[in-house]
XYZ file of C-alpha atoms in Angstrom:
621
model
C 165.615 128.285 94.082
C 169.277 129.478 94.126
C 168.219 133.148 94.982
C 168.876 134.463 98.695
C 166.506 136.787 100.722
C 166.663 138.155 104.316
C 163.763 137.088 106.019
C 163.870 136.821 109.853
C 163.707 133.184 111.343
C 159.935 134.786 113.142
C 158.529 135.579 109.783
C 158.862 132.177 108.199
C 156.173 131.515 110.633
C 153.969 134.101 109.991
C 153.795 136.632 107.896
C 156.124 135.052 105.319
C 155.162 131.226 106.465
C 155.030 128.072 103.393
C 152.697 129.304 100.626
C 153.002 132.896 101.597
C 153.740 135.366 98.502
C 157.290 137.467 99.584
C 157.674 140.538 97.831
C 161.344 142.627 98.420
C 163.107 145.046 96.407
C 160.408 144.796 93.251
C 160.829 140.674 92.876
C 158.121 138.589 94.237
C 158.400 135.072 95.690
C 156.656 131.991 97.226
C 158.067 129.829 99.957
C 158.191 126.452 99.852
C 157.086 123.815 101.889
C 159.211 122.635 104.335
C 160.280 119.576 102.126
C 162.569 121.566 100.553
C 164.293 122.874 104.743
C 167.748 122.236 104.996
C 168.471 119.424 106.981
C 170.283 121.358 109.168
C 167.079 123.131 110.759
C 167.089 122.797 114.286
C 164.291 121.084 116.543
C 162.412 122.616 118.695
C 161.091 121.018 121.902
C 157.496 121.386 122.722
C 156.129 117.835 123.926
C 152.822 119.118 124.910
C 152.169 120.744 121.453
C 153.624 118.235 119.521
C 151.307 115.266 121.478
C 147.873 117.479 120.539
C 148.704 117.892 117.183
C 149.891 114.453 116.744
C 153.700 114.927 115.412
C 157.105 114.101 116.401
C 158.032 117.550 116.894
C 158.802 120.767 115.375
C 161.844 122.584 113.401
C 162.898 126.155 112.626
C 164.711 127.291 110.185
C 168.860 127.813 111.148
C 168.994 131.343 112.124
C 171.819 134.013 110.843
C 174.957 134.242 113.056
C 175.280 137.595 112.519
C 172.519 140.312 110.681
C 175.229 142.335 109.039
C 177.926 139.548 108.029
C 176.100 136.621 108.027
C 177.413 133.710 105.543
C 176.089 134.057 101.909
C 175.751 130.006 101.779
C 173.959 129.181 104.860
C 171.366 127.685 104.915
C 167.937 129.265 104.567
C 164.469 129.460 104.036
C 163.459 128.256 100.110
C 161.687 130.228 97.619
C 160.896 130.619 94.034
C 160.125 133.023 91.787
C 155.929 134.128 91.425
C 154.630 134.844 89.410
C 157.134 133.582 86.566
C 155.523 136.130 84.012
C 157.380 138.717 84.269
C 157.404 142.039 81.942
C 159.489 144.829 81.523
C 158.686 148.710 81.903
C 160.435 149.883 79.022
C 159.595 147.798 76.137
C 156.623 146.261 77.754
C 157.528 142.558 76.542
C 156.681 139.667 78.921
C 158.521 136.893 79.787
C 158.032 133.636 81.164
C 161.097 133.052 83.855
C 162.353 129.682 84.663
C 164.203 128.558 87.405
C 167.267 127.589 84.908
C 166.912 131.359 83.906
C 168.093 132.766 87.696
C 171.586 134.456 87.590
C 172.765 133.974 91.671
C 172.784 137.683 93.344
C 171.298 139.356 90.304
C 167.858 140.153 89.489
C 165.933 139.557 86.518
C 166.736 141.676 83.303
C 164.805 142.070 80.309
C 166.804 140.206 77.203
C 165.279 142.492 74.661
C 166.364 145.899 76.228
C 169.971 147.283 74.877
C 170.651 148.690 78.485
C 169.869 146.548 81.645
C 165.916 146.642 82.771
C 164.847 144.982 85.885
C 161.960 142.694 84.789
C 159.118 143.232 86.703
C 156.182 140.600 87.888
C 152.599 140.604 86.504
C 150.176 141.239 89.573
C 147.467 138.882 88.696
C 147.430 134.965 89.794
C 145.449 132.605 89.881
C 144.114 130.629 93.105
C 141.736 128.061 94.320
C 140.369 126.459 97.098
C 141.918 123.823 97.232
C 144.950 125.933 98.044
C 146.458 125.531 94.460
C 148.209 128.694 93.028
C 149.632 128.997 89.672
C 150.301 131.639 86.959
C 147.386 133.122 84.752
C 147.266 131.517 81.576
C 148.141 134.744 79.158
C 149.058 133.473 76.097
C 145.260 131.762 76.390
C 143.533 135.355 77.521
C 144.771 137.227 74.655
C 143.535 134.764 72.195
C 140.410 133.849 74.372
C 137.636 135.679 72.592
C 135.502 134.350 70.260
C 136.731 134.434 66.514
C 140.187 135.413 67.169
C 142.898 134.137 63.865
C 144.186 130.865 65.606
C 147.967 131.177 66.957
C 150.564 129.107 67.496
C 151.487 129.093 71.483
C 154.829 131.189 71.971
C 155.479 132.195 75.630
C 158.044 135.263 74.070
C 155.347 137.072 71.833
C 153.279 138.749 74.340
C 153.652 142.183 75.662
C 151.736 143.959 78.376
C 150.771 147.334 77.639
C 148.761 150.312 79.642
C 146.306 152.788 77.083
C 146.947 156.137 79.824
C 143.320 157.705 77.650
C 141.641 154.436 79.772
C 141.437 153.732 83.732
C 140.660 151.065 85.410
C 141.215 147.137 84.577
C 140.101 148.188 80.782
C 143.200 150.380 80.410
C 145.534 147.214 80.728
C 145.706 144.998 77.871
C 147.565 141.710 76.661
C 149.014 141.240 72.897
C 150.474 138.563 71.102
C 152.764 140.457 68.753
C 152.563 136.909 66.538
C 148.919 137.277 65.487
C 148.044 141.480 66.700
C 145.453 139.838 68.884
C 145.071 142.271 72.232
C 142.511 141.475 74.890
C 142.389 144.086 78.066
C 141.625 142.593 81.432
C 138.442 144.065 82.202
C 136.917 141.108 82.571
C 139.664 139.101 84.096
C 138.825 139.020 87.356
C 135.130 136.911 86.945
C 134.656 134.103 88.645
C 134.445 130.479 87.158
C 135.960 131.519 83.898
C 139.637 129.169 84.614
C 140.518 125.604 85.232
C 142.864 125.101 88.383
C 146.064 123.451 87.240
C 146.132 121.703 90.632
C 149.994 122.491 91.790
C 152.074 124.690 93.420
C 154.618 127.076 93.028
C 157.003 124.918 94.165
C 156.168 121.757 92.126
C 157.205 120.848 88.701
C 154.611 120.446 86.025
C 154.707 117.163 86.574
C 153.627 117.021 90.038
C 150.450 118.326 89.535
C 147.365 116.747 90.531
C 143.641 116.282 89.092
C 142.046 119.646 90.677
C 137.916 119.512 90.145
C 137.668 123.606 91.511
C 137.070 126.653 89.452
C 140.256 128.824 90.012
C 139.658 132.488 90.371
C 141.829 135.337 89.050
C 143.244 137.450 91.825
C 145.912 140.149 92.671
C 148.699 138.607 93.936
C 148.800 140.681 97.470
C 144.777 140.788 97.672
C 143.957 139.200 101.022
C 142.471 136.043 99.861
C 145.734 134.830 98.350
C 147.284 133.711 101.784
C 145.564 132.403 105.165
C 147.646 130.765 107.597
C 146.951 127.951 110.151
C 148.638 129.007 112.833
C 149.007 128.031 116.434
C 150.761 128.621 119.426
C 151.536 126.771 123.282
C 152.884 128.012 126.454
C 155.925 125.997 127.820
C 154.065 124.641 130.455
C 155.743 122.622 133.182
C 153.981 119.509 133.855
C 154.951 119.839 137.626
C 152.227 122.967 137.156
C 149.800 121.770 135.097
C 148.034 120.699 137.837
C 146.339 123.925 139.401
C 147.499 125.650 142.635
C 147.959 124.236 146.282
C 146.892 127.409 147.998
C 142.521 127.286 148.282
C 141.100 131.560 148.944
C 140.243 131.704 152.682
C 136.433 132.084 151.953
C 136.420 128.716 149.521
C 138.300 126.603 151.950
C 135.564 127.767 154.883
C 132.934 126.708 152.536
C 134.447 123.304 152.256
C 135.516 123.062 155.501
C 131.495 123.264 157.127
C 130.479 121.060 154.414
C 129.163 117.829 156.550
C 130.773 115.880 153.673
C 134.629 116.950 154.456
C 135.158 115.178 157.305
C 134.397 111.512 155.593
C 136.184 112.657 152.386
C 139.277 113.669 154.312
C 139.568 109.859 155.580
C 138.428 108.249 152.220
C 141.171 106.200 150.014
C 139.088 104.958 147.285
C 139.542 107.457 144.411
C 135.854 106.716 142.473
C 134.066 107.267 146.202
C 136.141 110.474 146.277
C 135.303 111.913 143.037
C 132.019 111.215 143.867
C 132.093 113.204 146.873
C 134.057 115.939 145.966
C 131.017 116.779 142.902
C 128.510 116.299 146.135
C 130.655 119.070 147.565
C 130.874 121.123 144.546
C 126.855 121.087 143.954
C 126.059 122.167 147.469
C 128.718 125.231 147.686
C 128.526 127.746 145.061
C 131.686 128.807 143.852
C 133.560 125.786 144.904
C 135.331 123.877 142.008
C 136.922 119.884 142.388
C 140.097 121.896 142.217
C 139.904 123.603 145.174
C 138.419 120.809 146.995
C 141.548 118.709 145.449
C 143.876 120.907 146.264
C 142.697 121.576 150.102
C 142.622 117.721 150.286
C 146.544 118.018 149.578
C 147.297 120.721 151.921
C 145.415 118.758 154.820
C 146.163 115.571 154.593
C 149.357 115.257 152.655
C 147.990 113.070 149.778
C 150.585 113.320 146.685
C 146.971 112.982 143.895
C 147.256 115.479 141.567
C 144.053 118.583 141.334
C 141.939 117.015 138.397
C 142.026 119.865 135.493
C 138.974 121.548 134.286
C 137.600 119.475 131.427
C 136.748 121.132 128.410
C 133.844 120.434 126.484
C 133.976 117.269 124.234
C 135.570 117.447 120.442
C 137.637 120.756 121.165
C 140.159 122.135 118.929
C 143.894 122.265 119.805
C 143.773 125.560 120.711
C 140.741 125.162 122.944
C 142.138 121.989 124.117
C 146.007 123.460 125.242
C 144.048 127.089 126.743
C 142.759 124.765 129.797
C 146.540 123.262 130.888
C 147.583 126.995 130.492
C 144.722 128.065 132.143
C 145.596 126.004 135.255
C 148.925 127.021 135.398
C 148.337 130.740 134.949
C 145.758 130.670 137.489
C 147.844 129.833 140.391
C 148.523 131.287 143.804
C 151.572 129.700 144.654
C 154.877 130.789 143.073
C 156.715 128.946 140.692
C 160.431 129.315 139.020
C 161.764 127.395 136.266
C 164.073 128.167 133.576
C 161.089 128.292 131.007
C 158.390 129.468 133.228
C 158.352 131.478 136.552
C 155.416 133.262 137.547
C 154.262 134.727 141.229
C 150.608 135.897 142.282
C 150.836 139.428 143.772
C 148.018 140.644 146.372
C 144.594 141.988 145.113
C 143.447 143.397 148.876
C 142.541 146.656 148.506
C 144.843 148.853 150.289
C 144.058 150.932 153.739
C 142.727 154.026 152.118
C 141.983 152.654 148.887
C 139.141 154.698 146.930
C 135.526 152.885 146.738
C 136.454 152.735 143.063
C 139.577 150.135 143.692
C 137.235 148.622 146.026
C 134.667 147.847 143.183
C 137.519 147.156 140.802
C 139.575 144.609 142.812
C 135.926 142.934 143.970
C 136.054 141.936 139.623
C 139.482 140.623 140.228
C 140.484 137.437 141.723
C 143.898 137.010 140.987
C 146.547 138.511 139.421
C 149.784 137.061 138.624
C 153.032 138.220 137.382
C 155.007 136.035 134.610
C 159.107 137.089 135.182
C 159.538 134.689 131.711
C 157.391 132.949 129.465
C 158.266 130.873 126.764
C 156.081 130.306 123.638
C 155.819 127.847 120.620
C 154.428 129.114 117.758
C 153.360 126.886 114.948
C 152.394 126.961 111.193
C 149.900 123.665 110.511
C 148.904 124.783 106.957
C 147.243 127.116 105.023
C 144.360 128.246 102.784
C 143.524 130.181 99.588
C 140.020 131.569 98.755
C 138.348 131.258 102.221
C 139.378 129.887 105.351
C 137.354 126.689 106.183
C 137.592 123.041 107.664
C 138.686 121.822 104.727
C 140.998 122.387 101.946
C 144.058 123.169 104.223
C 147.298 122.711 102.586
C 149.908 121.625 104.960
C 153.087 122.626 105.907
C 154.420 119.770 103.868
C 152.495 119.685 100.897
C 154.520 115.943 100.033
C 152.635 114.459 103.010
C 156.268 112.543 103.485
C 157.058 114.687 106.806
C 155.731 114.116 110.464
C 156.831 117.364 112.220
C 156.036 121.071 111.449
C 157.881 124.218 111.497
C 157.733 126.207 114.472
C 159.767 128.967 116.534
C 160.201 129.766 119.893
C 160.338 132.748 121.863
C 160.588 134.279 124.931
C 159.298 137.093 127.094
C 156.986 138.501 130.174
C 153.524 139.447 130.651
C 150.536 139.955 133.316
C 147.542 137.145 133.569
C 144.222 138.403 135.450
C 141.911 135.784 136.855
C 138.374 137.677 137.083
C 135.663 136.584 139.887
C 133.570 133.767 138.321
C 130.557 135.215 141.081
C 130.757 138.331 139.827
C 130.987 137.669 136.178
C 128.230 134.570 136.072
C 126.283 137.176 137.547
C 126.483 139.891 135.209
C 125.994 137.110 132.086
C 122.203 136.500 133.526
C 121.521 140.244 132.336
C 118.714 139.816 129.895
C 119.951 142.484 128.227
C 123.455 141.402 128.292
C 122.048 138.146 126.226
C 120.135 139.563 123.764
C 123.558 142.087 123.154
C 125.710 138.624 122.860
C 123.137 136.734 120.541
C 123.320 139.025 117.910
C 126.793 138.990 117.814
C 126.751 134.776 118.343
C 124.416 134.769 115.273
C 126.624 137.151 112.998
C 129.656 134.211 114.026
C 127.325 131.533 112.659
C 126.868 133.252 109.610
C 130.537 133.995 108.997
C 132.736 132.877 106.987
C 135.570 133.057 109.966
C 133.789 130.941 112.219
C 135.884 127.839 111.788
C 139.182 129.874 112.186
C 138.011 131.056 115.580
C 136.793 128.176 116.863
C 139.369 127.884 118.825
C 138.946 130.938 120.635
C 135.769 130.929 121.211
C 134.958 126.841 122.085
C 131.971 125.403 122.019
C 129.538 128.609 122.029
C 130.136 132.121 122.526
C 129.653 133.301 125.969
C 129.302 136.831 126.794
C 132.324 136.792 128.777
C 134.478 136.280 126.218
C 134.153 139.856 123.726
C 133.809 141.345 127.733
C 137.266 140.053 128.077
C 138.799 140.487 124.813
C 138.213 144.051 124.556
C 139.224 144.289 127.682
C 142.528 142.643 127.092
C 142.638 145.295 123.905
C 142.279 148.445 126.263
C 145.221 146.986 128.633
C 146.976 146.510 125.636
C 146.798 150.625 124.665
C 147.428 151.388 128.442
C 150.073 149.269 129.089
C 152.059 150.774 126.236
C 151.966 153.658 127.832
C 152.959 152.659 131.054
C 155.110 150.069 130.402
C 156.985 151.171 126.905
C 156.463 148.352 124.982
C 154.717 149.436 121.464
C 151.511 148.117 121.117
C 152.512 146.375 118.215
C 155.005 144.076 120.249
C 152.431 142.834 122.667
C 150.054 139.896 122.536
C 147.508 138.625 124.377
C 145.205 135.172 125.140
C 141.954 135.287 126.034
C 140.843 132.918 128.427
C 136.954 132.595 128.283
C 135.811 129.398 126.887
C 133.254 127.223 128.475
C 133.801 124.322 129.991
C 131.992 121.601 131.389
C 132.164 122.334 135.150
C 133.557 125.270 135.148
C 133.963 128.577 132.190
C 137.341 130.006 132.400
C 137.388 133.994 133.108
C 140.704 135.697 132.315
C 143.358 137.475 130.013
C 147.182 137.107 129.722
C 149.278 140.023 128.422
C 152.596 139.244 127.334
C 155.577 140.437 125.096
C 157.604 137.985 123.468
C 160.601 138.130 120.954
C 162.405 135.920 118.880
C 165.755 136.513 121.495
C 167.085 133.825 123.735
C 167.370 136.415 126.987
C 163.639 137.357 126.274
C 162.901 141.371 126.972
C 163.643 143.326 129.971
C 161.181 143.310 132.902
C 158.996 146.307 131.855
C 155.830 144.579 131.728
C 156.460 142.593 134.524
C 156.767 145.587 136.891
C 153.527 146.874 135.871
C 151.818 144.097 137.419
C 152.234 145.828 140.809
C 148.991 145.812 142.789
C 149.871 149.902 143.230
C 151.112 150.401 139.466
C 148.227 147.860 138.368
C 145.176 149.028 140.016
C 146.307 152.809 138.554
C 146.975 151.250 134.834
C 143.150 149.739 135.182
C 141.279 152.520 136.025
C 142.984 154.646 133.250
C 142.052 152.148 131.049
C 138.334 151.728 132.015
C 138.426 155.956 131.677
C 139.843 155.827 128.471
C 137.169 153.187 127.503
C 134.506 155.029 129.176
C 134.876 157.602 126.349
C 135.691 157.333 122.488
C 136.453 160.712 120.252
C 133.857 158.771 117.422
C 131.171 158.851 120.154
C 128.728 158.065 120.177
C 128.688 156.799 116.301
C 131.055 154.372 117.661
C 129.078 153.258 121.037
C 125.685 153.060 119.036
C 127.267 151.516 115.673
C 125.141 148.605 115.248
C 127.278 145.479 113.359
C 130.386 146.502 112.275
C 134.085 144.939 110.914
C 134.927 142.140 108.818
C 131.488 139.643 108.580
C 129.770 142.228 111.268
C 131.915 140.888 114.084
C 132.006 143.936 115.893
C 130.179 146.272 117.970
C 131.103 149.141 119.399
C 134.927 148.782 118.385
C 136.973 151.351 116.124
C 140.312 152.461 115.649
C 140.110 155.444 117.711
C 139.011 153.191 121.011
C 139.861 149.351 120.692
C 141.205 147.901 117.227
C 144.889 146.578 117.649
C 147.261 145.720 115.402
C 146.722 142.221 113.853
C 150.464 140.987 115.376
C 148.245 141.290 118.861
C 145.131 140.502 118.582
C 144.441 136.406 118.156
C 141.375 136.732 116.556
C 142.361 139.786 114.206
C 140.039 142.428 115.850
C 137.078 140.674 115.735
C 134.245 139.539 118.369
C 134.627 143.229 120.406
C 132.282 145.031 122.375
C 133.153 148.330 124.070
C 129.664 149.045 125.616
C 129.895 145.624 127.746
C 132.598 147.312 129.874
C 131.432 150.306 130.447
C 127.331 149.899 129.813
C 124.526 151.077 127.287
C 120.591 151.782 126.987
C 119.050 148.033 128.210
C 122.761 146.705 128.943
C 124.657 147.313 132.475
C 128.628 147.254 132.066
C 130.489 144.669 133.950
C 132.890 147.665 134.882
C 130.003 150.383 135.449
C 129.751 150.698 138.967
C 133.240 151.086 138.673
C 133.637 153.964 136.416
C 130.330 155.812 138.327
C 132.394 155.631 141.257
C 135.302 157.305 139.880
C 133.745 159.663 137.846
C 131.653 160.870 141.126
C 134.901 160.808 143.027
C 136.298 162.965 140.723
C 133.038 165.308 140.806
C 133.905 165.274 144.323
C 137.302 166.717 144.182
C 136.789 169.559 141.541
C 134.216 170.619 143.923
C 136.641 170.326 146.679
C 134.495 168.339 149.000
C 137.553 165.751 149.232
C 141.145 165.969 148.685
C 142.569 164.407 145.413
């Protein structure tokens, strides 16, 4: 564990978080859990995370002063060697390396060889899942079939050698030089054919526990090998968790001619107000308990606090922390703070603003700008095999520590609040139903459903692949307009039901690991001008895709048929910004299909005519 890599402090989060397999330079390595951190990792405040997930807070790992001359003894993150069979490519013997074997700053070298050869490690492990990962047994393999001279165990007599007149699994073969036993690994990959040895990489042999699962025989980067638990908060003010103080002129009329106002407005019991604020609620559609809250404030001064939406009952962290960052985001009154400062900007159309603006700003309800976010992001745990509820390993596979590692970083982004009318309406679509069923059924059956659980919430409502693919065309606009590459922004979907109320919106945001966050370019395009340009490009681009229409009438597509019509040319993003990894996306619910009417439709028909319009030169462009 003496051996020193450059990873960067965000990667020991994800990709390169505890359990991960790091491969640099032609070595290979595991990271420990985060019993083996320095002590002199630094915490990392996130109260509201830290209460949800129920520890007393979070560390990173000490970052390098400087990239180029940083100290070779700081402190860093711990690894060991995996697999520890190694082999060499000239001689082709194998060798099992221990970790009183490592020579500081040097590689491993083949003992055998007269001049120096780098040792190189075997690609095969073995996993379970119960998250256990070990080597595969070899010394057992080649003396594994049936009738083979019986051998006494050497770990130094094998060699691993390729027959170039063969392809495929059956042209690699193990041999114990001891006996002349070879066995290739055709068959080396079948399930159920090895017992799990119930440890880690990181444990001694003695550490092991009593393992009851079958272990299966993998490639070492196949993408079973390594599933991280991840998950992330907004630094969320508690001044602002609230909701806003400003009610939309047309919701505060509604309340306002309620009969019911007038005796709530001189009520001090809180239970008899409650009461009457639902009364309120039930009788004006479109009116939440937050507006009425918050109008309470602005009229008669009362310092109560807007009660939050409530999510549905037994929600997942990540469902649970989307509503306080929901509230927040979804404000019309500015706010500043060191960690958070975000300001609405107008969504009135403009005088002279096309019909198609019109339509497109009618979808919209707010839009606000974020000047500087900060975000937490966490690793719980992981799996091996599958993900699924259980058989998570934790960060800290000891069980002796009660915090988690973490990082912070900072950056900028866009949140749009859509019209709850407008989109309740379009979900009562028949067709729009049957379209999300389908896909709702295909998430039952798959084996991700657990892992985005916490996306989706209690069911899957149509608004939410509306929304996310959504969020994935901004994402290919904005960086264009912005220039940001796609790669370095992220987004949240907002769209999980609730039980009073469904939240409707995405947030765009960059963030990097750097303490003065990035530089204002995605901020600016959240101009009403700049933004209202940046959507309708988007929706046009959408409108069209060069696999059409293979792509728009491509049935169940992706990983566990978790797509529709979504492909690389058109909506897939890379996996650093999408939160579900590309999955649950739907391109024809913007823009429309045979039996299904787009939520953005009328839109695009009104540009497209528009544009008919002008080449025809009945109106000026």
């Amino acid at each position: 564990m003496n051996r020193k890599l450059r990873v960067r402090q965000a990667q020991t989060i994800v990709p390169f978080g505890v359990g991960a397999i790091v491969e640099t330079r032609g070595e290979s390595f595991v990271a420990a859990d985060i019993s083996h951190w320095p002590s002199s990792s630094p915490w990392v405040d996130s109260p509201r995370l830290a209460e949800r997930l129920k520890v007393t807070g979070f560390r990173s790992l000490p970052p390098a002063t400087n990239d180029f001359f940083d100290s070779p003894d700081g402190d860093g993150a711990p690894c060991v060697r995996f697999p520890s069979w190694l082999f060499c490519a000239s001689c082709r013997r194998m060798k099992r390396w221990a970790t009183a074997d490592e020579q500081p700053g040097s590689a491993p070298l083949c003992p055998a060889c007269p001049t120096p050869q780098v040792l190189v490690p075997m690609r095969f492990v073995q996993v379970c899942p119960a998250g256990h990962m070990d080597d595969v047994d070899w010394w057992w393999w080649a003396h594994s079939r049936s009738g083979t001279a019986s051998c006494e165990r050497s770990q130094n007599r094998l060699s691993f050698l390729v027959d170039r007149s063969s392809i495929g699994l059956e042209a690699l073969s193990v041999v114990c030089r001891a006996c002349e036993t070879i066995r290739n690994l055709l068959q080396l990959l079948d399930r159920g054919r090895t017992r799990c040895t119930g440890r880690h990489p990181w444990q001694e042999r003695g550490q092991a526990t009593s393992c009851t699962e079958q272990a299966r025989v993998v490639q070492r980067n196949a993408g079973n090998v390594y599933y991280p638990v991840t998950i992330s908060a907004l630094d969320i003010p508690s001044s602002v968790g609230s909701g806003p103080d400003e009610v939309a002129p047309r919701i505060a009329s509604l309340i306002r001619e309620d009969p019911l106002w007038p005796g709530l407005c001189r009520l001090q019991d809180s239970v008899r107000t409650q009461a009457v604020t639902e009364m309120i609620c039930d009788a004006n559609e479109g009116v939440t308990p937050e507006d009425v809250a918050a109008l309470l404030r602005l009229e008669t001064g009362a310092d109560a606090p807007a009660p939050k939406p409530t999510p549905a009952e037994d929600t997942p962290p990540a469902t649970d922390l989307s509503w306080e960052e929901w509230s927040a985001l979804n404000t019309s009154t500015a706010v500043s703070q060191r960690t958070f400062s975000v300001r609405p900007v107008s969504t009135v159309p403009p005088a002279g603003a096309s019909e198609a603006e019109q339509l497109l700003w009618k979808r919209i309800q707010r839009v606000v700008v974020a000047d500087r976010l900060r975000e937490v992001r966490s690793l719980r745990g992981f799996h091996r095999v599958q993900p699924s509820p259980q058989g998570m390993v934790g960060a800290d596979a000891s069980g002796r520590r009660n915090w988690l590692p973490a990082i912070e970083v900072f950056g900028e982004g866009v949140f749009l609040s859509f019209d709850e009318q407008e989109i309740a309406h379009w979900e009562s679509h028949t067709g729009v139903r049957e379209r999300v069923r389908d896909l709702e059924q295909d998430l039952d059956a798959a084996f991700q459903k657990d892992r985005l659980h916490g996306t989706v919430g209690g069911r899957l409502l149509p608004r939410l692949p509306l929304l996310h693919t959504f969020s994935h065309l901004l994402i290919r606009q904005l960086s264009f307009e912005s220039g940001y590459g796609i790669s370095s922004l992220c987004e949240r979907v907002y769209a999980r039901p609730g039980q009073d109320r469904h939240q409707a919106g995405v947030l765009v945001y960059t963030a990097a690991g750097d303490a003065e966050g990035t530089l204002g370019g995605l901020a600016q395009q959240g101009s009403s001008e700049r933004l209202a340009e940046t959507l309708l490009r988007l929706l046009e681009s959408g409108a069209w895709c060069s696999a059409d229409p293979l792509c728009a009438e491509h049935g169940a597509r992706g990983f566990a048929n978790l797509n529709r019509a979504a492909c690389h040319a058109c909506a897939l993003l890379p996996e650093t910004s999408c939160e579900t990894g590309n999955a649950l996306l739907d391109r024809i619910l913007l823009i429309g299909g045979p039996g299904v009417p787009g939520f953005f439709e009328p839109v695009i028909e009104s540009a497209r005519d528009q544009a008919a319009r002008i080449a025809r030169g009945e109106e000026s462009p």
